Coordinates of C-alpha atoms and ligand atoms in Angstrom, one line a residue:
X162 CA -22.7 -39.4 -83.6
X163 CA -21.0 -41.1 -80.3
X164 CA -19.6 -44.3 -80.6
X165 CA -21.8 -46.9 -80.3
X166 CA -20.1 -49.1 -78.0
X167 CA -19.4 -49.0 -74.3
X168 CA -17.7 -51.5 -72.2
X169 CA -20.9 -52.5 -70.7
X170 CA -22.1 -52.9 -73.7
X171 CA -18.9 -54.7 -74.9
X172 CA -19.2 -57.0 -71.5
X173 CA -23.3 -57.8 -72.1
X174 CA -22.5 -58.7 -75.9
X175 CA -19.5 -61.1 -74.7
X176 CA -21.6 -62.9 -72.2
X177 CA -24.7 -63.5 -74.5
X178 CA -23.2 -64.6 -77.4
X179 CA -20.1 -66.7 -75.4
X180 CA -17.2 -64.5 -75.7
X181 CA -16.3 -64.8 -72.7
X182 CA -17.5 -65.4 -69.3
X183 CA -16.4 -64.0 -65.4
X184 CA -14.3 -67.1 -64.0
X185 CA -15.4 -69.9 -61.8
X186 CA -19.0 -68.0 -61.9
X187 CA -21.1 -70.7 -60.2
X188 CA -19.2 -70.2 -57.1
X189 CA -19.7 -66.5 -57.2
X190 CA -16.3 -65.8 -59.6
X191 CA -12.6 -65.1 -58.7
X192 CA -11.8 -61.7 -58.5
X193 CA -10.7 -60.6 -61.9
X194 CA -10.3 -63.8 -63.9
X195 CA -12.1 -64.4 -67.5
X196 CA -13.1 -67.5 -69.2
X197 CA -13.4 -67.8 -72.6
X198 CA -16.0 -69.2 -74.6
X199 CA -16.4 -70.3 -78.2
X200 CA -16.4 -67.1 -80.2
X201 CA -13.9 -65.7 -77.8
X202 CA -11.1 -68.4 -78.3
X203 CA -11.8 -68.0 -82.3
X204 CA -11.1 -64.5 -82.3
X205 CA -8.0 -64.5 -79.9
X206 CA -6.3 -67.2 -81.4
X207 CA -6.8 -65.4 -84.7
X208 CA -5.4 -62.6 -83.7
X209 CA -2.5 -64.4 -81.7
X210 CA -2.3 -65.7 -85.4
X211 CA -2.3 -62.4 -87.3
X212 CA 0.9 -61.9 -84.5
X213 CA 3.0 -64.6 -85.5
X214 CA 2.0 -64.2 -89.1
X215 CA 3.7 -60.3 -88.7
X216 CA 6.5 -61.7 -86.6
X217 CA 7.2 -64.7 -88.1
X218 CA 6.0 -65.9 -91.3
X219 CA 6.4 -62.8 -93.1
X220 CA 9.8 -62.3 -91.5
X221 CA 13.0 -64.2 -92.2
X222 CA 14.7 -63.2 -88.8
X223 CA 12.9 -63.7 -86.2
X224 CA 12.0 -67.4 -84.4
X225 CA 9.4 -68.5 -82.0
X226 CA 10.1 -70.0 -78.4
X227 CA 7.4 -71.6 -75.9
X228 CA 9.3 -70.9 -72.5
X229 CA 7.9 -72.5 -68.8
X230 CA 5.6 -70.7 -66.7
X231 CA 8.0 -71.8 -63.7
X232 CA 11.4 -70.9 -63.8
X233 CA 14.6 -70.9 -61.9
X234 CA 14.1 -67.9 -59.3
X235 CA 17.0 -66.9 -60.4
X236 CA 15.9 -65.4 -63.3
X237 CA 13.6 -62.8 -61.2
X238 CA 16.7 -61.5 -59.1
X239 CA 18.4 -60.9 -62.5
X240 CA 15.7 -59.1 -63.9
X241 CA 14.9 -56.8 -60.7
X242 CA 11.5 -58.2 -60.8
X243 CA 12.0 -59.6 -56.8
X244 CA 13.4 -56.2 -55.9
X245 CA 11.6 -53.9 -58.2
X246 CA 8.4 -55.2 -59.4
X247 CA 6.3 -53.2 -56.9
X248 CA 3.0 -51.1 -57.1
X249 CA 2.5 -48.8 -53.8
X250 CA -0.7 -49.8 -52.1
X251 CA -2.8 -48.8 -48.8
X252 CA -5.0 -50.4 -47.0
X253 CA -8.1 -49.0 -45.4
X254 CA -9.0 -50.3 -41.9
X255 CA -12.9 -49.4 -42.5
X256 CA -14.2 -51.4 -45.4
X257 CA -11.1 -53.9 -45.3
X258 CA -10.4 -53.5 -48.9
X259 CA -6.7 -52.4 -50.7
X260 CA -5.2 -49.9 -52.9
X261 CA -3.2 -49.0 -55.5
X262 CA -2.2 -46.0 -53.8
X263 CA -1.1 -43.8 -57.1
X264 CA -4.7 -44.1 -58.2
X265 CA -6.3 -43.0 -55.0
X266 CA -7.8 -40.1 -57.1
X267 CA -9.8 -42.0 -60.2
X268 CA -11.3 -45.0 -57.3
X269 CA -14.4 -45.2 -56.1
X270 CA -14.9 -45.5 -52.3
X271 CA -16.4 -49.1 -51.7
X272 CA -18.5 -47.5 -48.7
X273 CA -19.1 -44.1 -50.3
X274 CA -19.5 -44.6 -54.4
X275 CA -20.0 -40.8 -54.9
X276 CA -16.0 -40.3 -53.1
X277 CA -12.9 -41.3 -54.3
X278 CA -11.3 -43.5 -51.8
X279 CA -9.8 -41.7 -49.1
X280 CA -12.3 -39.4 -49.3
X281 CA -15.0 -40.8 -47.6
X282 CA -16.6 -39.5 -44.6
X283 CA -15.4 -43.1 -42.7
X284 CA -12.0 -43.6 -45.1
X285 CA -9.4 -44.8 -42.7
X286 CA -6.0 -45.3 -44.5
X287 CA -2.7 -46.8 -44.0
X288 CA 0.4 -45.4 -45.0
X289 CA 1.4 -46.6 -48.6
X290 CA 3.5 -49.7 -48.8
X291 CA 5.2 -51.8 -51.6
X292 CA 3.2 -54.7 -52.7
X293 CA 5.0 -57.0 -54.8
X294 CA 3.0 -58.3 -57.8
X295 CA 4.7 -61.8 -58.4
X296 CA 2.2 -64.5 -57.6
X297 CA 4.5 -67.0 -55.4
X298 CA 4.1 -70.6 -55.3
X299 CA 6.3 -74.0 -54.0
X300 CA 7.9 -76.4 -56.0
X301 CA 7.7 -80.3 -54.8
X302 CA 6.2 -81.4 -52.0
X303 CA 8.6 -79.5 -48.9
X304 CA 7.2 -75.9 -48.1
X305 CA 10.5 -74.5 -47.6
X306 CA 12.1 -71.2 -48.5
X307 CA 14.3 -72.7 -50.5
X308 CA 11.2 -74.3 -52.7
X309 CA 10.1 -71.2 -53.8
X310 CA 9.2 -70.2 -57.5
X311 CA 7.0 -67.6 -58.9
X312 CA 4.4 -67.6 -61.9
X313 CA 6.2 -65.6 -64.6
X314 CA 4.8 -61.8 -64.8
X315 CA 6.4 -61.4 -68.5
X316 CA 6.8 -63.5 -71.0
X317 CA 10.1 -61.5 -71.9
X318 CA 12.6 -63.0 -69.0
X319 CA 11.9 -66.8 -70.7
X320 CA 13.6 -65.4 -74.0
X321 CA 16.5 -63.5 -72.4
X322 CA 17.3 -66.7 -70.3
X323 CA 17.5 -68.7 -73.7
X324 CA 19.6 -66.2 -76.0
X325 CA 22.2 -68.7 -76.0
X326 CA 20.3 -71.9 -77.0
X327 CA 18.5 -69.7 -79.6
X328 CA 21.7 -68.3 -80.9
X329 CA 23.2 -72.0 -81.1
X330 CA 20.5 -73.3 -82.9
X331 CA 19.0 -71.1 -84.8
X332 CA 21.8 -70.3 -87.4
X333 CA 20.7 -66.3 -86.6
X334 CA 22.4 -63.2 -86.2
X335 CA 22.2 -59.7 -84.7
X336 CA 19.4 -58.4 -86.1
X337 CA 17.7 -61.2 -84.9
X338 CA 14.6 -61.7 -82.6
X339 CA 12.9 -64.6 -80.8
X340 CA 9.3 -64.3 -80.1
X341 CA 6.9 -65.7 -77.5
X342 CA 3.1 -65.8 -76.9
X343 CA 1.9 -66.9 -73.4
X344 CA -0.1 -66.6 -70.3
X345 CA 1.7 -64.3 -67.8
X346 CA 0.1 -63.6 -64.2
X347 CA 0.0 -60.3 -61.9
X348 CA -1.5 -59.7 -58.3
X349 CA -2.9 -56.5 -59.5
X350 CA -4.2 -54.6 -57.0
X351 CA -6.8 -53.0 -59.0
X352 CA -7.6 -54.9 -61.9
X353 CA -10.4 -54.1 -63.7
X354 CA -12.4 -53.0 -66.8
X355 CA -13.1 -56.7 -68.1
X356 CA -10.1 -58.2 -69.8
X357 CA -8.2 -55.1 -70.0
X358 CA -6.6 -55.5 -66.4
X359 CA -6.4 -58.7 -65.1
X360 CA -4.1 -60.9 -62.9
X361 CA -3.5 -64.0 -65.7
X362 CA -3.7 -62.7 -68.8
X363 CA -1.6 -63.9 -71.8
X364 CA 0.9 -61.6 -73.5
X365 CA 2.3 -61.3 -77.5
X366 CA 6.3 -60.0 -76.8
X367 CA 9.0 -59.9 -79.0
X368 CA 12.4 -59.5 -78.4
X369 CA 15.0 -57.9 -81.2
X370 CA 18.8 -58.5 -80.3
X371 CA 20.9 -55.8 -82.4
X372 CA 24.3 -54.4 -82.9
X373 CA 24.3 -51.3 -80.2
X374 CA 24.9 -48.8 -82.4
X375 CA 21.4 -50.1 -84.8
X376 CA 19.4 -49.6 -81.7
X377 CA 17.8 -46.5 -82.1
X378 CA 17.1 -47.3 -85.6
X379 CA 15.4 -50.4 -84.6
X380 CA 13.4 -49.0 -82.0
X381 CA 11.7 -46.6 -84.6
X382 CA 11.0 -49.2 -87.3
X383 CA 9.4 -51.4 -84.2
X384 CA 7.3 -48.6 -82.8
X385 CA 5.9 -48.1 -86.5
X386 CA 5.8 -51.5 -87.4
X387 CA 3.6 -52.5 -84.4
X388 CA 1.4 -49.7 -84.6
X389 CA 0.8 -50.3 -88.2
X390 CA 0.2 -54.0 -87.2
X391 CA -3.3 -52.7 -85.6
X392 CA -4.7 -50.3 -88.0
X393 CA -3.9 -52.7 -90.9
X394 CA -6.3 -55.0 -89.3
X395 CA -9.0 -52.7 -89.2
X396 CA -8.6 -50.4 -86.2
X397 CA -9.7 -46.6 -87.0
X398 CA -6.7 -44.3 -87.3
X399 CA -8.8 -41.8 -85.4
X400 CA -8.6 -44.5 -82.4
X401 CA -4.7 -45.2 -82.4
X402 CA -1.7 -43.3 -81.2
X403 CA 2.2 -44.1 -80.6
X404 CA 3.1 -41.7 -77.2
X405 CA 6.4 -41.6 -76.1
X406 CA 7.5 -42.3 -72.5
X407 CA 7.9 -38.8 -70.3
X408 CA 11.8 -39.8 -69.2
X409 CA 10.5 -40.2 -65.4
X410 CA 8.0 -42.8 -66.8
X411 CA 10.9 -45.2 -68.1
X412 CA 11.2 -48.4 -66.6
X413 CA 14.7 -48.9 -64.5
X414 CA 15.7 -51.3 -67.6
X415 CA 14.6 -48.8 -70.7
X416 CA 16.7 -45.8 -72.5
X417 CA 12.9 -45.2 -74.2
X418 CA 10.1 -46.3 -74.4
X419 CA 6.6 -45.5 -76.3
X420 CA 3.1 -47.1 -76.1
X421 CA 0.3 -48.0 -78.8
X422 CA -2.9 -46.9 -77.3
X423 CA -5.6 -47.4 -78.2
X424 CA -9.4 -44.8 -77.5
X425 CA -11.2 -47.2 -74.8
X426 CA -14.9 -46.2 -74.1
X427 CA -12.9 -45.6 -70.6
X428 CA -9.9 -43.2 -72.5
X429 CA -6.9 -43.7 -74.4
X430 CA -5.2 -46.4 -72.7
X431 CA -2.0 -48.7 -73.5
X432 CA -2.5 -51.6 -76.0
X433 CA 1.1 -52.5 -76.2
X434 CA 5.0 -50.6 -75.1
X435 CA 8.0 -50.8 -77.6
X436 CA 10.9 -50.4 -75.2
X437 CA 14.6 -49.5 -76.1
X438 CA 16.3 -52.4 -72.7
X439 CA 19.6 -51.7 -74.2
X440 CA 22.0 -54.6 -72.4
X441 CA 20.1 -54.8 -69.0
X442 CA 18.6 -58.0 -69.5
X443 CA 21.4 -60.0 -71.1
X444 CA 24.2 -58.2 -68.9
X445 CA 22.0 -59.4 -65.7
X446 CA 21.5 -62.9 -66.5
X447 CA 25.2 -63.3 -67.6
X448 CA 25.9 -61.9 -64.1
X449 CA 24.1 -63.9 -62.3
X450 CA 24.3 -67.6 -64.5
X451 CA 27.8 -67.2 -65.1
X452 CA 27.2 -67.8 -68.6
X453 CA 28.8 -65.4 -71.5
X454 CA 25.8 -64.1 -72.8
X455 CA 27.3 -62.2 -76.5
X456 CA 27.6 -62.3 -79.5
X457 CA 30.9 -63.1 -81.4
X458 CA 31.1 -61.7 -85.4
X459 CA 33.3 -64.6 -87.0
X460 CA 33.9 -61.6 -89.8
X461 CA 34.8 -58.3 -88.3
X462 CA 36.0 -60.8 -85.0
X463 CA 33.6 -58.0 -82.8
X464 CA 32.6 -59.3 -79.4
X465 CA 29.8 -57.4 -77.8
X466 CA 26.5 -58.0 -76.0
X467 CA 23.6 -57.1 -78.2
X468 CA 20.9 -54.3 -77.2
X469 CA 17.2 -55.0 -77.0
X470 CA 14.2 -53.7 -78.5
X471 CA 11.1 -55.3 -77.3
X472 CA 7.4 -54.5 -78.6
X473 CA 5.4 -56.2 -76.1
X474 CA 1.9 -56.7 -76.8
X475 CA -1.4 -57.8 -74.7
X476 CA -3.3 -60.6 -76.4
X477 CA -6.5 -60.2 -74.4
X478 CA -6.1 -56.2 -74.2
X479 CA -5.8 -56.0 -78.5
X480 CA -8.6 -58.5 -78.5
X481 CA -10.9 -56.6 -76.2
X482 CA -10.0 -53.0 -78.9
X483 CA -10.6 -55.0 -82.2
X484 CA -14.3 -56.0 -80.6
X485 CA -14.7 -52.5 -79.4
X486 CA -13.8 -50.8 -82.3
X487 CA -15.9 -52.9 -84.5
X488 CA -19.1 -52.7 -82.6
X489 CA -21.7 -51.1 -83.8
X490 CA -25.5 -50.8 -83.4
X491 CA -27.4 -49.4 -86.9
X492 CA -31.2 -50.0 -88.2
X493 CA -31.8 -52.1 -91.1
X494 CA -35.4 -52.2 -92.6
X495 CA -36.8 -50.9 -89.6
X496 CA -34.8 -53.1 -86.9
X497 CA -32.1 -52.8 -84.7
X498 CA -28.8 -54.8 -85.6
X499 CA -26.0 -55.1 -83.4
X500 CA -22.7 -55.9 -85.5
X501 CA -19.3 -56.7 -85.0
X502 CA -17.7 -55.3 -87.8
X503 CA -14.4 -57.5 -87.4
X504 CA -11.5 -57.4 -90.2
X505 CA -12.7 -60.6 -91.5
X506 CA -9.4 -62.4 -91.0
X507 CA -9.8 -62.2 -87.3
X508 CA -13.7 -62.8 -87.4
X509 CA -14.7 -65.5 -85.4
X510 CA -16.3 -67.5 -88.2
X511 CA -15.7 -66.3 -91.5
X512 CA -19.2 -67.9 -93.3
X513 CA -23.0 -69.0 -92.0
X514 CA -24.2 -71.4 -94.0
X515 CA -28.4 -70.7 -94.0
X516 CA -30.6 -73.0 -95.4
X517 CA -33.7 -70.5 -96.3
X518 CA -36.3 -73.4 -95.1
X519 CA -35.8 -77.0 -93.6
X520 CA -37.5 -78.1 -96.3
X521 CA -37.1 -79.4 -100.3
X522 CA -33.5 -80.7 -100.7
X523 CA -32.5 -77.1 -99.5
X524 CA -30.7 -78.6 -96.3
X525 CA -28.8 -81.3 -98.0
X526 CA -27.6 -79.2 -100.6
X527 CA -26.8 -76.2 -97.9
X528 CA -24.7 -79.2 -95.6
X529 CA -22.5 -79.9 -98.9
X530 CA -22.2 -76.4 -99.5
X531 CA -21.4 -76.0 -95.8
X532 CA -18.9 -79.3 -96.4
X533 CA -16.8 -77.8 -99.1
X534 CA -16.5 -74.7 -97.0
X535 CA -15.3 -75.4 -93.0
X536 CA -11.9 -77.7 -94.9
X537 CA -10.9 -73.9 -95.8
X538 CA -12.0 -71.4 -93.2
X539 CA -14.3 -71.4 -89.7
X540 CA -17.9 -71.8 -91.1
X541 CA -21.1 -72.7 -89.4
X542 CA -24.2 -74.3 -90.5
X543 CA -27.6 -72.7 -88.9
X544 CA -31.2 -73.9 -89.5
X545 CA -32.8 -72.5 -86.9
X546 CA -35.2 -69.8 -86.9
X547 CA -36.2 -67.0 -89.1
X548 CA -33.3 -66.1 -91.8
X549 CA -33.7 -62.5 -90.3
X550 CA -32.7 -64.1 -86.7
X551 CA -30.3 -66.1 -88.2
X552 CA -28.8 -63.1 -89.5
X553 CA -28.4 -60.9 -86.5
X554 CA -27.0 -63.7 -84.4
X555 CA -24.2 -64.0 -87.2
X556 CA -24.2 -60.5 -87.4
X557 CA -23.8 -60.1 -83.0
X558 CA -20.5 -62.4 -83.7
X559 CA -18.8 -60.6 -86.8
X560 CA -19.2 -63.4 -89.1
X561 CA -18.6 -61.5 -92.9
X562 CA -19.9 -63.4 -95.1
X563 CA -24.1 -65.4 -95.0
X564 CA -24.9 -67.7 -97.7
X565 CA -28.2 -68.5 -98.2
X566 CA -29.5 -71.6 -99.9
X567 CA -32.8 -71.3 -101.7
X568 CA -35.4 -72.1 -104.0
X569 CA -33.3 -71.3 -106.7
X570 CA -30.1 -72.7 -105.6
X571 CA -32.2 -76.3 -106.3
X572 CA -32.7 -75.0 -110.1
X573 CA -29.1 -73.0 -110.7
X574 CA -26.8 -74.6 -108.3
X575 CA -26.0 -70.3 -107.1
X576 CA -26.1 -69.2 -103.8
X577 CA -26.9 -65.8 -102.3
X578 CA -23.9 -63.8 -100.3
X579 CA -24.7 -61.4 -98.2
X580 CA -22.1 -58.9 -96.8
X581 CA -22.0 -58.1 -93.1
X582 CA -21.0 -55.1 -93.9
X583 CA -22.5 -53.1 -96.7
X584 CA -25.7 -56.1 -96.7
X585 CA -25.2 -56.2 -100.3
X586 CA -26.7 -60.3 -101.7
X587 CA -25.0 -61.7 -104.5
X588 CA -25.6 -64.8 -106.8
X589 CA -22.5 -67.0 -106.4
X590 CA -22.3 -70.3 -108.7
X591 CA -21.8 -73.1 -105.5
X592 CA -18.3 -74.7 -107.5
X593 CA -16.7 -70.7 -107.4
X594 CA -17.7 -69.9 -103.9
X595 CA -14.7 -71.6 -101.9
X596 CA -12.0 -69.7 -103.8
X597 CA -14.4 -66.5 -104.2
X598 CA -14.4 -66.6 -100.5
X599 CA -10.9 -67.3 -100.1
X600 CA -10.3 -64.3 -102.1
X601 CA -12.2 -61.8 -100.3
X602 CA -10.5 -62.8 -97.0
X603 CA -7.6 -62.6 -97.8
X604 CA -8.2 -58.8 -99.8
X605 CA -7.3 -55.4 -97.6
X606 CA -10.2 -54.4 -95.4
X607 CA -11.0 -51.2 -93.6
X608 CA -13.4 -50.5 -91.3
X609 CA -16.6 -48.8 -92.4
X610 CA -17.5 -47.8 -88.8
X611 CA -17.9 -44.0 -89.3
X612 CA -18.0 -42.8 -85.5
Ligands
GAP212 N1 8.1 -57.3 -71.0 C1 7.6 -56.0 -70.9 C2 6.2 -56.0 -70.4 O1 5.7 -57.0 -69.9 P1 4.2 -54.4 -69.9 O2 3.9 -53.1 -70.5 O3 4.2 -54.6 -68.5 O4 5.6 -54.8 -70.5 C3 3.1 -55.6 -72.0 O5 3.2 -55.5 -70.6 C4 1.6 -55.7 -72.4 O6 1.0 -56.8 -71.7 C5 0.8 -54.5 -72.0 O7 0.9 -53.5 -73.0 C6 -0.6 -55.0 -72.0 O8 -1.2 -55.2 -73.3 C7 -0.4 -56.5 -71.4 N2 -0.7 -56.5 -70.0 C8 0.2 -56.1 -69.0 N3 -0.4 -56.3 -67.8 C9 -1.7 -56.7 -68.0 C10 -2.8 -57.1 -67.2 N4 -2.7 -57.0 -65.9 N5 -3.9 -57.5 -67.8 C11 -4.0 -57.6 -69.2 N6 -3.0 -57.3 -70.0 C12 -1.8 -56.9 -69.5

């Protein structure tokens, strides 16, 4: 059976259910920006969480950082992000519109649908040129050269630029790494399919400072590590891949470099790179800040400038392939169900609390059931409408776990659950179901999505 979900299916579910929304709609949108809504900013920030849980908590050498947007501009000659960070582009003179000119071949002509651009019967192109994709801005009040800054493309440069500081304070050696989670921004040229390409977008990166000669050893545990990071969360095996770097793919910085992808409804495409930067970054900045930028072994009395490996992940992009991999559409007695068949530790809300009618003591007794649970995980209290509705809407947003207050619930003090996924109901005594809940979140889960 094909895969249930599409992207515009994937876009239609996020819109109804307030995943997220197209920015600034009332005014017609802003090319390519996304808000996000209620459910949406549960189940990113859960899996930003799930990141820093891997990178952090379970790790005893590697420390978080919350960098500036804005930095010195500086920083951007050092990285060869002014110089370098370029996508060819065209123009065409007869709808107006621009390019990426590398994917001439897979765009539709705005004028023509059924050509590719260029192709057209009125196509009129210009010759490619480099478009810089560093969104440039002025800081203070004097619109000068000399004011100019740039919204950060890469979380990364905010790390390299405070090794030192880190280093100082930290009490950390090589092997170390200092990890960051934040909104970077890109003038894409062609962004596009919903939150997978988009000019602010926030990124999950990671850098690893080691001796030189442990670099190739790191690089493979990191490309493992981070691929194993998504299918422990529930993404199909059959859907993920490591693919190493073609040596004229390499970024000027990179010795190697391999992506996680991850099968779109639109193809395999990138979820996240694990680059081998060796000593670019750190031998730049030391270049061009002055500062000694090393590391100094008090034991062996070794001096050297540590190498880099940096897995650098997509926040938005992993969010939108954990909601595509776990939709699914199925019929249950007779009706259609759309599902969202989440790992439940990134699920939005993690338990509905149902009243079966608004009547009897049902909804006190479903508000103090609803009361002992929300203190320990995100749980919602619903009244409204039929249980079966009430179901599918909880269903629609990936929520694992239903409990049902009922007529016997006022004689037993038990409640029902009922499993998103295998829609098996169970009586639960009301004083165990906290820590039986507790328990089955925190149990390993894998994704009984069969296409
Ligand atoms: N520091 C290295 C770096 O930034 P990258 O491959 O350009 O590497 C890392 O970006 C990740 O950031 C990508 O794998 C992707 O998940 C995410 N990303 C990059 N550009 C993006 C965009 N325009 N929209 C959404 N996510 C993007």
């Amino acid at each position: 059976m094909p895969d249930a979900a599409t992207m515009e299916k994937i876009v239609a579910l996020c819109k109804r259910r307030g995943f997220v929304f197209a920015s600034s709609e009332i005014y017609g949108g802003i090319g390519s920006t996304y808000d996000y809504g209620h459910y949406g900013v549960l189940l990113k920030t859960n899996v930003k969480n799930e990141w820093w849980r891997a990178m952090v908590r379970e790790r005893d050498d590697i420390v978080a950082l919350d960098s500036a947007i804005l930095q010195h501009p500086k920083t951007w000659e050092a990285s060869g992000h002014l110089a370098g960070f370029t996508d060819p582009m065209v123009d065409c003179r007869a709808c107006g519109q621009r390019f990426r000119a590398d994917h001439l071949g897979e765009l539709q002509c705005p004028q023509k649908p059924s050509k590719h651009v260029g192709d057209g019967p009125s196509c009129d192109l210009t010759e490619a040129r480099d478009f810089n994709l560093m969104f440039e801005t002025t800081m203070g009040p004097v619109k000068d050269s000399g004011a100019t800054v740039y919204l950060r493309p890469e979380t990364a440069q905010g790390i390299f630029v405070n090794f030192k500081n880190v280093l100082q304070f930290s009490r950390k050696k090589p092997p170390f790494g200092i990890a960051q989670v934040g909104k970077s921004f890109r003038n894409e040229i062609t962004p596009g399919n919903f939150v997978f390409r988009t000019r602010e977008f926030e990124q999950m990166e990671m850098e690893f400072f080691v001796p030189p000669d442990e670099a190739p050893q790191w690089y493979d545990f990191w490309k493992a590590a981070r691929r194993d990071w998504y299918a422990e969360l529930g993404i199909r095996e059959d859907h993920l891949r490591l693919r190493d770097h073609d040596p004229d793919e390499l970024s000027h910085y990179s010795s190697a470099t391999a992506d996680v992808e991850y099968l779109f409804p639109i193809g395999w495409s990138e979820l996240e790179g694990i680059a081998n930067r060796g000593d670019f970054d750190l031998t730049q900045h030391a270049k061009f800040s002055g500062e000694k930028l090393e590391y100094f072994d008090p034991q062996t009395k070794d001096r050297y400038v540590p190498h880099v490996i940096e897995p650098a992940a997509g926040a938005d992009r992993a969010t939108l392939a954990f909601m595509v991999d776990a939709y699914d559409e199925e019929e249950v007695e007779g009706e259609q169900r759309t599902v969202l068949k989440l790992h439940p530790r990134l699920a939005p809300v993690k338990a509905a609390v149902l009243p079966l009618v608004r009547k009897d003591d049902q909804p006190a007794v479903a508000q103090e059931v609803y009361g002992a649970l929300r203190g320990l995980m995100q749980s919602e209290y619903d009244e409204g409408g039929s249980i079966g509705r009430r179901y599918r809407r909880q269903d629609e947003i990936g929520t694992p776990y239903c409990v049902t207050i009922d007529h016997q619930t006022l004689e037993d003090r038990t409640v029902t659950v009922r499993d998103r996924d295998s829609l098996s109901q169970e009586r639960i005594a009301i004083d165990a179901l906290p820590g039986e809940l507790a328990a089955r979140l925190a149990a390993p889960w894998s994704s009984p999505k069969t296409a």
